[in-house]
Tab-separated table of C-alpha atoms and ligand atoms in Angstrom:
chain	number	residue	atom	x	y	z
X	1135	UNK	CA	6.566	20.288	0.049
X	1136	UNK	CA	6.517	19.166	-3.412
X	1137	UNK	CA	3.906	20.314	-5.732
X	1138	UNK	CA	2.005	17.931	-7.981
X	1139	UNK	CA	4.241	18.133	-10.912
X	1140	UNK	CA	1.565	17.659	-13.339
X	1141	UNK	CA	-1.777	19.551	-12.995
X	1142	UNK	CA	-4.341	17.023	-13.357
X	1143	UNK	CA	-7.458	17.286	-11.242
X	1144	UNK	CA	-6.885	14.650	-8.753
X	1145	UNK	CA	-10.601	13.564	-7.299
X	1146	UNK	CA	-11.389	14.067	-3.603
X	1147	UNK	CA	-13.720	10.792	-3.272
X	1148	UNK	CA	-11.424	7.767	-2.644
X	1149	UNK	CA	-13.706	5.437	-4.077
X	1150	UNK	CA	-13.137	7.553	-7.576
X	1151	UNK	CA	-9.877	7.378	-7.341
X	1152	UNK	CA	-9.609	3.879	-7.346
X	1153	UNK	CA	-12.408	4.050	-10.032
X	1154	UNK	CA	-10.112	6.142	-12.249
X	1155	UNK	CA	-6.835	3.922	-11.026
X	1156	UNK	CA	-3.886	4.576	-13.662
X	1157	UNK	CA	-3.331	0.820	-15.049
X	1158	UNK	CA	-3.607	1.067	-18.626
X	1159	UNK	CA	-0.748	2.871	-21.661
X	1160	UNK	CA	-4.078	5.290	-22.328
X	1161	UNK	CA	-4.242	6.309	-18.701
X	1162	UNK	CA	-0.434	6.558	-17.827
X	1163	UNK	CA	0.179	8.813	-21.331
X	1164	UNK	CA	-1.961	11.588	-19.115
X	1165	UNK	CA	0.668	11.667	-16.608
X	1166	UNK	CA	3.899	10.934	-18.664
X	1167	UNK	CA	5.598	11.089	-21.948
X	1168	UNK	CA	6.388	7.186	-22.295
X	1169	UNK	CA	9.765	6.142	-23.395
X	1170	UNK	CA	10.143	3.805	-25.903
X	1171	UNK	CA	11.830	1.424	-23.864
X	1172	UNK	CA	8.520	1.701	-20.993
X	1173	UNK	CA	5.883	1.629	-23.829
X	1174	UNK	CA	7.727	-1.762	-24.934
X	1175	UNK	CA	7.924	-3.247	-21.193
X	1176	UNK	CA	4.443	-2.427	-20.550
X	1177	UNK	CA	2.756	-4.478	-23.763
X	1178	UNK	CA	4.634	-7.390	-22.872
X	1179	UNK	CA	4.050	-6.989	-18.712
X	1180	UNK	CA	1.677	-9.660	-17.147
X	1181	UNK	CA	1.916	-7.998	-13.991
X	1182	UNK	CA	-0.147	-6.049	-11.921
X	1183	UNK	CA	0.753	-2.997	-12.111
X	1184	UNK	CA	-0.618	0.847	-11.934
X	1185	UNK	CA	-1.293	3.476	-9.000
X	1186	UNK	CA	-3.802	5.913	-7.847
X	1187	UNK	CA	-4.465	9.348	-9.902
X	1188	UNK	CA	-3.120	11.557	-6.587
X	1189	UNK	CA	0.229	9.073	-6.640
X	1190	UNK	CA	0.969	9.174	-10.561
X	1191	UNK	CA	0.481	12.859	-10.600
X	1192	UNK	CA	3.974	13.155	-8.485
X	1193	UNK	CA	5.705	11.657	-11.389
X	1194	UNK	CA	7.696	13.481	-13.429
X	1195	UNK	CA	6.603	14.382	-17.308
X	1196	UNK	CA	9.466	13.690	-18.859
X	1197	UNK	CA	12.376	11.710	-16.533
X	1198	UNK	CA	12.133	8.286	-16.695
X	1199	UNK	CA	14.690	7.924	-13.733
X	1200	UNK	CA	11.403	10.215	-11.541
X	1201	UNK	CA	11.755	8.421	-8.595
X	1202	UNK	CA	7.426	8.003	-8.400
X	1203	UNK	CA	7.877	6.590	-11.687
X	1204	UNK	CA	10.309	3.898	-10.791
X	1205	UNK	CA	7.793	2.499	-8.411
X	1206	UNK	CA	4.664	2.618	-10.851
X	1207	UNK	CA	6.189	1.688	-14.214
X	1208	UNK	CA	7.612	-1.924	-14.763
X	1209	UNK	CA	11.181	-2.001	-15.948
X	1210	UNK	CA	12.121	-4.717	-18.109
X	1211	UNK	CA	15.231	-5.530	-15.403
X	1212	UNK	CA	12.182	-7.404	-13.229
X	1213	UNK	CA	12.555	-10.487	-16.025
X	1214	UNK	CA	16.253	-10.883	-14.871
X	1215	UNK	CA	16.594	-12.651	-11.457
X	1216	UNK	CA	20.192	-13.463	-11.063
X	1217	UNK	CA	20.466	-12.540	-7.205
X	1218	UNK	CA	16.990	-12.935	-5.529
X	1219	UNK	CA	15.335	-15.993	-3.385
X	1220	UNK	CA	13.134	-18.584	-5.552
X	1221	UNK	CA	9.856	-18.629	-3.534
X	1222	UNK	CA	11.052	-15.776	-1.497
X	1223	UNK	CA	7.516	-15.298	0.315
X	1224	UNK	CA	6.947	-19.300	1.546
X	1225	UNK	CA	10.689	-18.480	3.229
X	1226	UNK	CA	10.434	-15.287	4.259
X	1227	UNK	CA	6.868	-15.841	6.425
X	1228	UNK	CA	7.621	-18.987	7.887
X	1229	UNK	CA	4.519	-21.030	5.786
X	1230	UNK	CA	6.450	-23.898	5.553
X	1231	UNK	CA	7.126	-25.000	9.309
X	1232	UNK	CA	5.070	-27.092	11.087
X	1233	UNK	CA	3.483	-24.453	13.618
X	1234	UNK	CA	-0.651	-24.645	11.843
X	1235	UNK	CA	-1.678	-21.701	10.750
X	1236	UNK	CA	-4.308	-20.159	8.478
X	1237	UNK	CA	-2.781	-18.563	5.266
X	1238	UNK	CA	-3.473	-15.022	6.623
X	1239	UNK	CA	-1.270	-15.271	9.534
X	1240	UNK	CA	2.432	-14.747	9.042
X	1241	UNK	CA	4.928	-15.337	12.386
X	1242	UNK	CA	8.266	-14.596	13.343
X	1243	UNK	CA	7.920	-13.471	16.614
X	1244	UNK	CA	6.093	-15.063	20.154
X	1245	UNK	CA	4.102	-11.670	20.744
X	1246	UNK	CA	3.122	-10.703	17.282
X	1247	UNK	CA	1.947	-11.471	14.490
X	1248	UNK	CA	1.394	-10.166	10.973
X	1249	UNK	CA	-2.009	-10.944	9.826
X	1250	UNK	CA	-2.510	-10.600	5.734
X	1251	UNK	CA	-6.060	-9.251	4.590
X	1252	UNK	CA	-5.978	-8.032	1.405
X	1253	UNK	CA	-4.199	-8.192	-1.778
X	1254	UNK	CA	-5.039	-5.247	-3.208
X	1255	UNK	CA	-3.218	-1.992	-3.149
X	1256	UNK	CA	-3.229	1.211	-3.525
X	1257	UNK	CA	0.156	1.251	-5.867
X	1258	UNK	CA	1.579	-1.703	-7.356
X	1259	UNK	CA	5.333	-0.854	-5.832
X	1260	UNK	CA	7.449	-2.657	-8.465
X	1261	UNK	CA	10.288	-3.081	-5.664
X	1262	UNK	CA	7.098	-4.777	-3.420
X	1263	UNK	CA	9.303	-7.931	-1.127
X	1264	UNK	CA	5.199	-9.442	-1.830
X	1265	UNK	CA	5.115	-9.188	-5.487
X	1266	UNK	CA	4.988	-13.124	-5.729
X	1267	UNK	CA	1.760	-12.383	-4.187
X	1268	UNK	CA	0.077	-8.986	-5.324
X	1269	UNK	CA	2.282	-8.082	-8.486
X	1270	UNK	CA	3.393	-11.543	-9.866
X	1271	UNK	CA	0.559	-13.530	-8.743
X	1272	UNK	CA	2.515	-16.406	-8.403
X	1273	UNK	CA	1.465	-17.573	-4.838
X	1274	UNK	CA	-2.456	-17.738	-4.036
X	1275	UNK	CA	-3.277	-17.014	-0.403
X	1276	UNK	CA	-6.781	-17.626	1.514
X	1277	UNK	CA	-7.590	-14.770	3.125
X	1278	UNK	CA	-10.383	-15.839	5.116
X	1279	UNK	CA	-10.439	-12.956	7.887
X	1280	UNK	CA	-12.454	-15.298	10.537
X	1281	UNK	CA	-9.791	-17.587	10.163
X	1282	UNK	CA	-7.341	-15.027	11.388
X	1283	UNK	CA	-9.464	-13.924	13.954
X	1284	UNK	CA	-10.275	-17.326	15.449
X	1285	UNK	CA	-6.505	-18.491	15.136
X	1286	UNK	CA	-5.176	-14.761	16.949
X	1287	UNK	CA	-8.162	-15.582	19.420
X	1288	UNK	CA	-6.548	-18.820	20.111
X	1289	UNK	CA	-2.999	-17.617	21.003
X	1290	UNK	CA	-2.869	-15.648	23.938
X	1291	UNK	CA	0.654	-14.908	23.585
X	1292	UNK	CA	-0.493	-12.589	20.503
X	1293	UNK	CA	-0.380	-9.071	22.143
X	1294	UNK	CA	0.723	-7.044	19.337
X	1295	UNK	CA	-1.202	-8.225	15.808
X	1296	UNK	CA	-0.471	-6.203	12.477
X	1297	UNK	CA	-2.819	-6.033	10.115
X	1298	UNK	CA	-1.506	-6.091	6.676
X	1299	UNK	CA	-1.507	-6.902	2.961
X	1300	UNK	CA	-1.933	-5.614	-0.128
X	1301	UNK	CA	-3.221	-2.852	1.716
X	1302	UNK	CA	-5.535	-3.251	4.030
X	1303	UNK	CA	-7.137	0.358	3.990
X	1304	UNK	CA	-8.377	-0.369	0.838
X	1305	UNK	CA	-10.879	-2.731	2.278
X	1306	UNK	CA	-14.292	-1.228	3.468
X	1307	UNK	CA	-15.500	1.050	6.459
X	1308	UNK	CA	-17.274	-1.945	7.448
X	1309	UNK	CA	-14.295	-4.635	7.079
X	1310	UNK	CA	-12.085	-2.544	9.098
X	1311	UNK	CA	-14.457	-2.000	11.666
X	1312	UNK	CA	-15.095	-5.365	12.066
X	1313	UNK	CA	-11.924	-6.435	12.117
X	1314	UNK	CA	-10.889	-3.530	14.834
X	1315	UNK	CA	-14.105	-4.821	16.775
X	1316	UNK	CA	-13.425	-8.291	16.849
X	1317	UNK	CA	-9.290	-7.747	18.178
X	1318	UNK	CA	-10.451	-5.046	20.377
X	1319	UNK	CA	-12.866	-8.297	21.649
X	1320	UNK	CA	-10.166	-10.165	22.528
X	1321	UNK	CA	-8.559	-9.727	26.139
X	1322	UNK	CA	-4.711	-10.315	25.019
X	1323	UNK	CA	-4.628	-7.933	22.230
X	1324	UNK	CA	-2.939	-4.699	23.441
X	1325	UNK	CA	-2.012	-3.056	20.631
X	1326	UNK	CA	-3.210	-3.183	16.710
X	1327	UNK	CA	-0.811	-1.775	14.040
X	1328	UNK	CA	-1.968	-1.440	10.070
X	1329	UNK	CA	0.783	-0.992	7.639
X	1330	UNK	CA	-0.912	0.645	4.757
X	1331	UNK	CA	0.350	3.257	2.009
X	1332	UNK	CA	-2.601	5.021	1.877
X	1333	UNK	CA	-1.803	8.102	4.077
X	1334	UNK	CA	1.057	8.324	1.309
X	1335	UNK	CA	-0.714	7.168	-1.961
X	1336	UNK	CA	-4.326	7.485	-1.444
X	1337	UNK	CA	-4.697	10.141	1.658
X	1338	UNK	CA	-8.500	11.198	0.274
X	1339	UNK	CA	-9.282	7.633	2.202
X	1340	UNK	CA	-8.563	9.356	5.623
X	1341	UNK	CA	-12.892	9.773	5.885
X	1342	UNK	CA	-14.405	11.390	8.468
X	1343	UNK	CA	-16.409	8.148	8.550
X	1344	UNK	CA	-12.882	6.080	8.736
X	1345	UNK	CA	-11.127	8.076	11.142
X	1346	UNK	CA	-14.452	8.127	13.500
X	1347	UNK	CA	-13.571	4.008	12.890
X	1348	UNK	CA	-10.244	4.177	13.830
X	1349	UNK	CA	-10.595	6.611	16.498
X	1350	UNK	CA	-13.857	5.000	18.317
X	1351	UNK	CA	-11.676	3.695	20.940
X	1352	UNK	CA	-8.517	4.242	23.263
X	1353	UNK	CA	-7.502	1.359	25.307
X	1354	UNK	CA	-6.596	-0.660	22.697
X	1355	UNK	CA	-4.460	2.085	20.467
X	1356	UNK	CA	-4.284	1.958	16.888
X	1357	UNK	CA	-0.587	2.461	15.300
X	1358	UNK	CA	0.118	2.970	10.960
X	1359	UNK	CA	3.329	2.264	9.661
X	1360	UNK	CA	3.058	3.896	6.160
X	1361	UNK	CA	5.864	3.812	3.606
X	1362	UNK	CA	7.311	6.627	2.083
X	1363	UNK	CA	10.737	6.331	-0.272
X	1364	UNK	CA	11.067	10.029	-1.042
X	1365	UNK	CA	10.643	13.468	-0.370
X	1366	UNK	CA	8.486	14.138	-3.728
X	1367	UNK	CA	6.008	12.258	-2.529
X	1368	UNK	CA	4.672	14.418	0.659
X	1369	UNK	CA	1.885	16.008	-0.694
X	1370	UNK	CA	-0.097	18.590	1.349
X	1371	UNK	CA	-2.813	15.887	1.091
X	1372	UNK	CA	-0.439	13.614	3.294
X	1373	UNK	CA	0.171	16.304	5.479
X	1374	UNK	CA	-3.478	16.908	6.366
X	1375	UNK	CA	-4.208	12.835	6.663
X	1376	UNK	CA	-1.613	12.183	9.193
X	1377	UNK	CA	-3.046	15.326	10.999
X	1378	UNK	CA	-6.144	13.919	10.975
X	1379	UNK	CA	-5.007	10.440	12.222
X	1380	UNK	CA	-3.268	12.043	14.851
X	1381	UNK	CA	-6.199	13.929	16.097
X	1382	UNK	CA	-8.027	10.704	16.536
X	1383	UNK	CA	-5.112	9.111	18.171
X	1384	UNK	CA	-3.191	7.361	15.615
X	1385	UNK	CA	0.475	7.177	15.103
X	1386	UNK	CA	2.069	7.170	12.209
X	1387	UNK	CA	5.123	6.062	11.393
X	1388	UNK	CA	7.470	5.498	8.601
X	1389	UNK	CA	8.876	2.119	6.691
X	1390	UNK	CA	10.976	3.471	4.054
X	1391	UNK	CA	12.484	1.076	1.714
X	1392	UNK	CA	16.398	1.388	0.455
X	1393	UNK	CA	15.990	1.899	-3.081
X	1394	UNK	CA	18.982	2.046	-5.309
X	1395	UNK	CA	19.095	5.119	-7.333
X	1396	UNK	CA	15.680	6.043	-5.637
X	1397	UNK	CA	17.024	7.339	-2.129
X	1398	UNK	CA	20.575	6.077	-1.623
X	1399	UNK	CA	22.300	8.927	-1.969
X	1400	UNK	CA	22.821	11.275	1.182
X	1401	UNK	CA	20.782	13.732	0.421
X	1402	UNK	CA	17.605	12.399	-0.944
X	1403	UNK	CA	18.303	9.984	2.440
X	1404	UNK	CA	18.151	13.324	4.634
X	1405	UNK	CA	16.097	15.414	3.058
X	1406	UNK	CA	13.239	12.389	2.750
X	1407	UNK	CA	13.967	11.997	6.874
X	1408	UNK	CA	13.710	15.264	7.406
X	1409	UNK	CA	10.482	15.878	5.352
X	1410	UNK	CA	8.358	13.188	6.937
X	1411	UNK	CA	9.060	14.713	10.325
X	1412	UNK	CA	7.655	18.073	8.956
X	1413	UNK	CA	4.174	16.234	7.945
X	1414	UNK	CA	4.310	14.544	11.564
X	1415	UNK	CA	5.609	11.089	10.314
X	1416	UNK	CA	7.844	9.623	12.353
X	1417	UNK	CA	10.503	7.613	10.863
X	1418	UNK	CA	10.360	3.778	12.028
X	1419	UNK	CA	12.184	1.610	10.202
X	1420	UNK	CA	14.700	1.604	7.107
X	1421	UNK	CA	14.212	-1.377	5.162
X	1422	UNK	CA	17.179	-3.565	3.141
X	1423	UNK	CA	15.117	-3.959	-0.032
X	1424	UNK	CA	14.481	-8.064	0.111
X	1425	UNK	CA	15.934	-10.799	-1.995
X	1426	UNK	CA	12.515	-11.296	-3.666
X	1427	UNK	CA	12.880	-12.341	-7.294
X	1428	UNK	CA	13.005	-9.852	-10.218
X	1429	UNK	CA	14.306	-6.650	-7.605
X	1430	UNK	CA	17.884	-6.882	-8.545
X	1431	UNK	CA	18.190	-3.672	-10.018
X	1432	UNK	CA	16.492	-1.597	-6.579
X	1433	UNK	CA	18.717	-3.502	-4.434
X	1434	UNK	CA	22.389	-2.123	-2.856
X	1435	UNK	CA	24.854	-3.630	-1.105
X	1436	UNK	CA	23.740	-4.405	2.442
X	1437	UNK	CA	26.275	-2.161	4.174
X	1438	UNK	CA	24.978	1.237	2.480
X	1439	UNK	CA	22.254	1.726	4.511
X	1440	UNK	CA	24.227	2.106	7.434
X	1441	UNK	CA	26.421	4.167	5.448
X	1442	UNK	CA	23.507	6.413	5.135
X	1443	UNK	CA	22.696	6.195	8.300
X	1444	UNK	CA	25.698	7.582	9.802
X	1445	UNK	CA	26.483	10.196	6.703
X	1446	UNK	CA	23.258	11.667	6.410
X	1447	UNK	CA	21.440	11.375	9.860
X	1448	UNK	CA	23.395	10.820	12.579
X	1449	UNK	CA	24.591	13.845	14.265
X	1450	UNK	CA	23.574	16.037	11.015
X	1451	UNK	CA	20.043	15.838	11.907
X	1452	UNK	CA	17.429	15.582	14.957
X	1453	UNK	CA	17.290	12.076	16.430
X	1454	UNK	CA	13.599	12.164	16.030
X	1455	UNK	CA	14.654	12.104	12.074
X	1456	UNK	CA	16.681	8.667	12.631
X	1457	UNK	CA	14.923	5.556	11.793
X	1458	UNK	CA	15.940	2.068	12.539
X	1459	UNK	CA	18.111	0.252	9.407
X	1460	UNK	CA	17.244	-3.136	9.420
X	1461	UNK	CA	16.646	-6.387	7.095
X	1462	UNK	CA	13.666	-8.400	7.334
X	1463	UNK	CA	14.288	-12.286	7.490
X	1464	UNK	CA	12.609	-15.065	7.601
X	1465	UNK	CA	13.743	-15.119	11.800
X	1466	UNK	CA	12.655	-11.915	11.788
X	1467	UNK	CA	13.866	-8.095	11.518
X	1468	UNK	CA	17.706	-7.755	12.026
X	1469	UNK	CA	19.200	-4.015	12.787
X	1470	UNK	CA	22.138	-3.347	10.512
X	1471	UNK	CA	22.940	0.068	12.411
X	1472	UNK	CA	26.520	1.902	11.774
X	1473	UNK	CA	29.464	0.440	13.944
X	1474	UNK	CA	31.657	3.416	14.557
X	1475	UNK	CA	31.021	4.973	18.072
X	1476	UNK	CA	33.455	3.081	20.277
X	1477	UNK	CA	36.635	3.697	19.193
X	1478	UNK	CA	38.315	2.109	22.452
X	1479	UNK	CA	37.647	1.278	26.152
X	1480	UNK	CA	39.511	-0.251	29.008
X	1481	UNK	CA	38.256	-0.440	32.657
X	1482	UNK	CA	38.854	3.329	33.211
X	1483	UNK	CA	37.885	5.043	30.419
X	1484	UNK	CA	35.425	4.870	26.793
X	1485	UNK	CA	36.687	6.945	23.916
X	1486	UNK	CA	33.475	7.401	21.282
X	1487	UNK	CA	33.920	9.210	17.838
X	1488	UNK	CA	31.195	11.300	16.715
X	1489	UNK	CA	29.573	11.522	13.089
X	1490	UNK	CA	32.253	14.253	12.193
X	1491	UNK	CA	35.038	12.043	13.282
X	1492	UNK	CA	36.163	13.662	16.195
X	1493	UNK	CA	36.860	11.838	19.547
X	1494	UNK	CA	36.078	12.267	23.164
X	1495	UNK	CA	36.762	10.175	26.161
X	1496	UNK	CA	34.594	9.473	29.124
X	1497	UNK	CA	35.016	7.520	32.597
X	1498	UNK	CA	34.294	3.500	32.538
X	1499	UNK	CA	32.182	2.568	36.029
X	1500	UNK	CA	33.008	-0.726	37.489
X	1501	UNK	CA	30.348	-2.884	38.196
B	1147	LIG	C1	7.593	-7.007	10.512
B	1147	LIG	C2	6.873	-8.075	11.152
B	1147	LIG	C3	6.333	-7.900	12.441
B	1147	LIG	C4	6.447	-6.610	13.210
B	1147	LIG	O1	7.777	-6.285	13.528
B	1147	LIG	P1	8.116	-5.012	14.427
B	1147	LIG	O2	9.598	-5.022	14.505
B	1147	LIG	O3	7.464	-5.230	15.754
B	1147	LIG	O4	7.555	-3.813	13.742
B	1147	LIG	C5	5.677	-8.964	13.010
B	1147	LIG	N1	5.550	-10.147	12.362
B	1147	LIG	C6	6.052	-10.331	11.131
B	1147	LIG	C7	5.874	-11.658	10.479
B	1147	LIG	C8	6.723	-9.306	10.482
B	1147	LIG	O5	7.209	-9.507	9.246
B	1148	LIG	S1	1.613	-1.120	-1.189
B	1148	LIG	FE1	2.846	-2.581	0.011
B	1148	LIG	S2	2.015	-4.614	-0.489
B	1148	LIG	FE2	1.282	-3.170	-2.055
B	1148	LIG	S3	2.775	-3.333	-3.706
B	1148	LIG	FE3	3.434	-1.624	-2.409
B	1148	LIG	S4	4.887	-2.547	-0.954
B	1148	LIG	FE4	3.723	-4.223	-1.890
């Protein structure tokens, strides 16, 4: 695991930490020795921006290619938009189509949805597919949680509902465990899924008081996608949150994002797979970064995650390290997974190729 990199007392109390959140030149100079070039970006930025004291203590001093410090500090590159979608959010959640639905509830799929509570977060991610709507500011939502509820109440089809944002543990005790309450109410509701980077960028919010929340209750299980992007930032603080989640139940799972010059080389991709399985994360999903404007410069060509894929995890690691490559679309999440195993078949016999190239046959069955 990585240490902190810079030894600043990093409070234990959540609430302080988002007291003390690093969003100003004066506050970031603790952590960093600004370049030029940053100090420049950041007087002109209109953006939210900024992260938690635990996050901005992974960053580097001194590297302004750090890749913590990519994510927190705004790069004058997000001005250019030569590549990504105009109104990328209306498009990407479907809130232009005729089904009626309150703001809060995004759909792509008949069984579940993704319900939006919050705007706020826990790190402004500058490669974030909702900066329109918690970095930019651009697009206003309503987030009138009894809305949600009473729509999700509505539509018994809803099994699955994921509760999103912003992040949504940065709301309350008493939010969340209303919100928890009132799905757990509702007979169709099987499972309920937060995607939140807390356990990553604010762990000190795993409370006894939360997890006692999260935990009160197992028929209707509790699942957390988090998102980590690399290895540096597994903190033994991480480690001890998922524990903790886990010992109450919850999953936790991983939604990295393909970040160019962040984690698109193989090793950084391994070793960041790898490293989330030794703090108990499992790895979920590898997301294409989205077409959102002002990302240009964070996004590869579509193919190289599946490069990745297939030179840095399959066969060279566990399977339990191997997450699912995929880009999220406006008709929903679409796996972009290697294409090399079947090198040939006819009606007797499959010949497959293996990640170091070699072949092997086996025997076809007929139906
Ligand atoms: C990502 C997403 C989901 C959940 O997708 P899974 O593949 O089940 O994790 C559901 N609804 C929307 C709108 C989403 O964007
Ligand atoms: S925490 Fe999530 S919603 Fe918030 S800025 Fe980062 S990616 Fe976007």
């Amino acid at each position: 695991m990585h240490p902190a990199p810079n030894k600043i007392a990093v409070s234990e109390d959540w609430q302080e930490q988002l007291k003390q959140f690093v969003n100003t030149i004066d506050r970031l100079k603790e952590y960093v020795n600004l370049t030029a070039e940053e100090e420049a970006t950041l007087r002109a930025n209109e953006t939210t921006w900024g992260a938690t004291p635990h996050y901005a203590a992974l960053m580097d001093r001194d590297d302004p290619a750090c890749p913590v410090r990519r994510q927190i500090i705004p790069s004058s590159l997000e001005q250019q938009n030569r590549f990504g979608m105009d109104n990328y959010l209306v498009w990407k959640e479907n809130r232009a189509t005729g089904e009626v639905r309150p703001d809060s509830i995004a759909r792509q799929y008949v069984d579940r949805v993704a319900f939006t509570v919050t705007q706020t977060c826990g790190i402004y991610c500058r490669h974030c597919f909702r900066k329109e709507l918690v970095v930019d500011g651009s697009l206003s939502l309503n987030f009138n949680v009894d809305d949600g509820l009473d729509w999700i109440a509505a539509h018994p089809e809803v099994r699955d509902v994921l509760i999103t944002g912003g992040d949504p543990f940065l709301l309350a005790d008493d939010k969340i465990d209303y919100l928890i309450r009132k799905l757990r109410e509702l007979p169709h509701v099987e499972m309920i899924r937060f995607g939140t980077r807390t356990p990553i960028v604010l762990p000190q919010r795993m409370t006894p008081a939360l997890l006692k929340i999260l935990g009160g209750y197992h028929r209707v299980p509790i699942w957390i996608n988090t998102q980590c992007n690399h290895p540096r930032e597994l903190t033994e603080e991480t480690a001890r949150a998922v524990y903790d989640l886990l010992g109450c139940g919850v999953n936790v799972g991983n939604q990295a994002v393909l970040l160019k010059g962040i984690n698109d080389d193989v090793e950084t991709f391994r070793e960041l797979h790898q490293k989330l399985l030794t703090v108990r994360i499992k790895p979920y999903y590898v997301f294409y970064c989205e077409p959102a404007p002002g990302i240009d410069h964070f996004r590869t060509p579509v193919e190289k995650g599946a490069e990745l894929i297939r030179d840095a995890l399959r066969g060279h690691t566990t399977g339990l390290a191997q997450p699912m490559y995929v880009i999220a679309t406006n008709i929903g999440k679409i796996p972009l997974m290697p294409d090399y195993y079947i090198q040939g078949k006819n009606a007797k016999e499959y010949t497959l190729k293996n990640h170091l190239g070699e072949t092997t046959t086996i025997p076809n069955m007929p139906e």
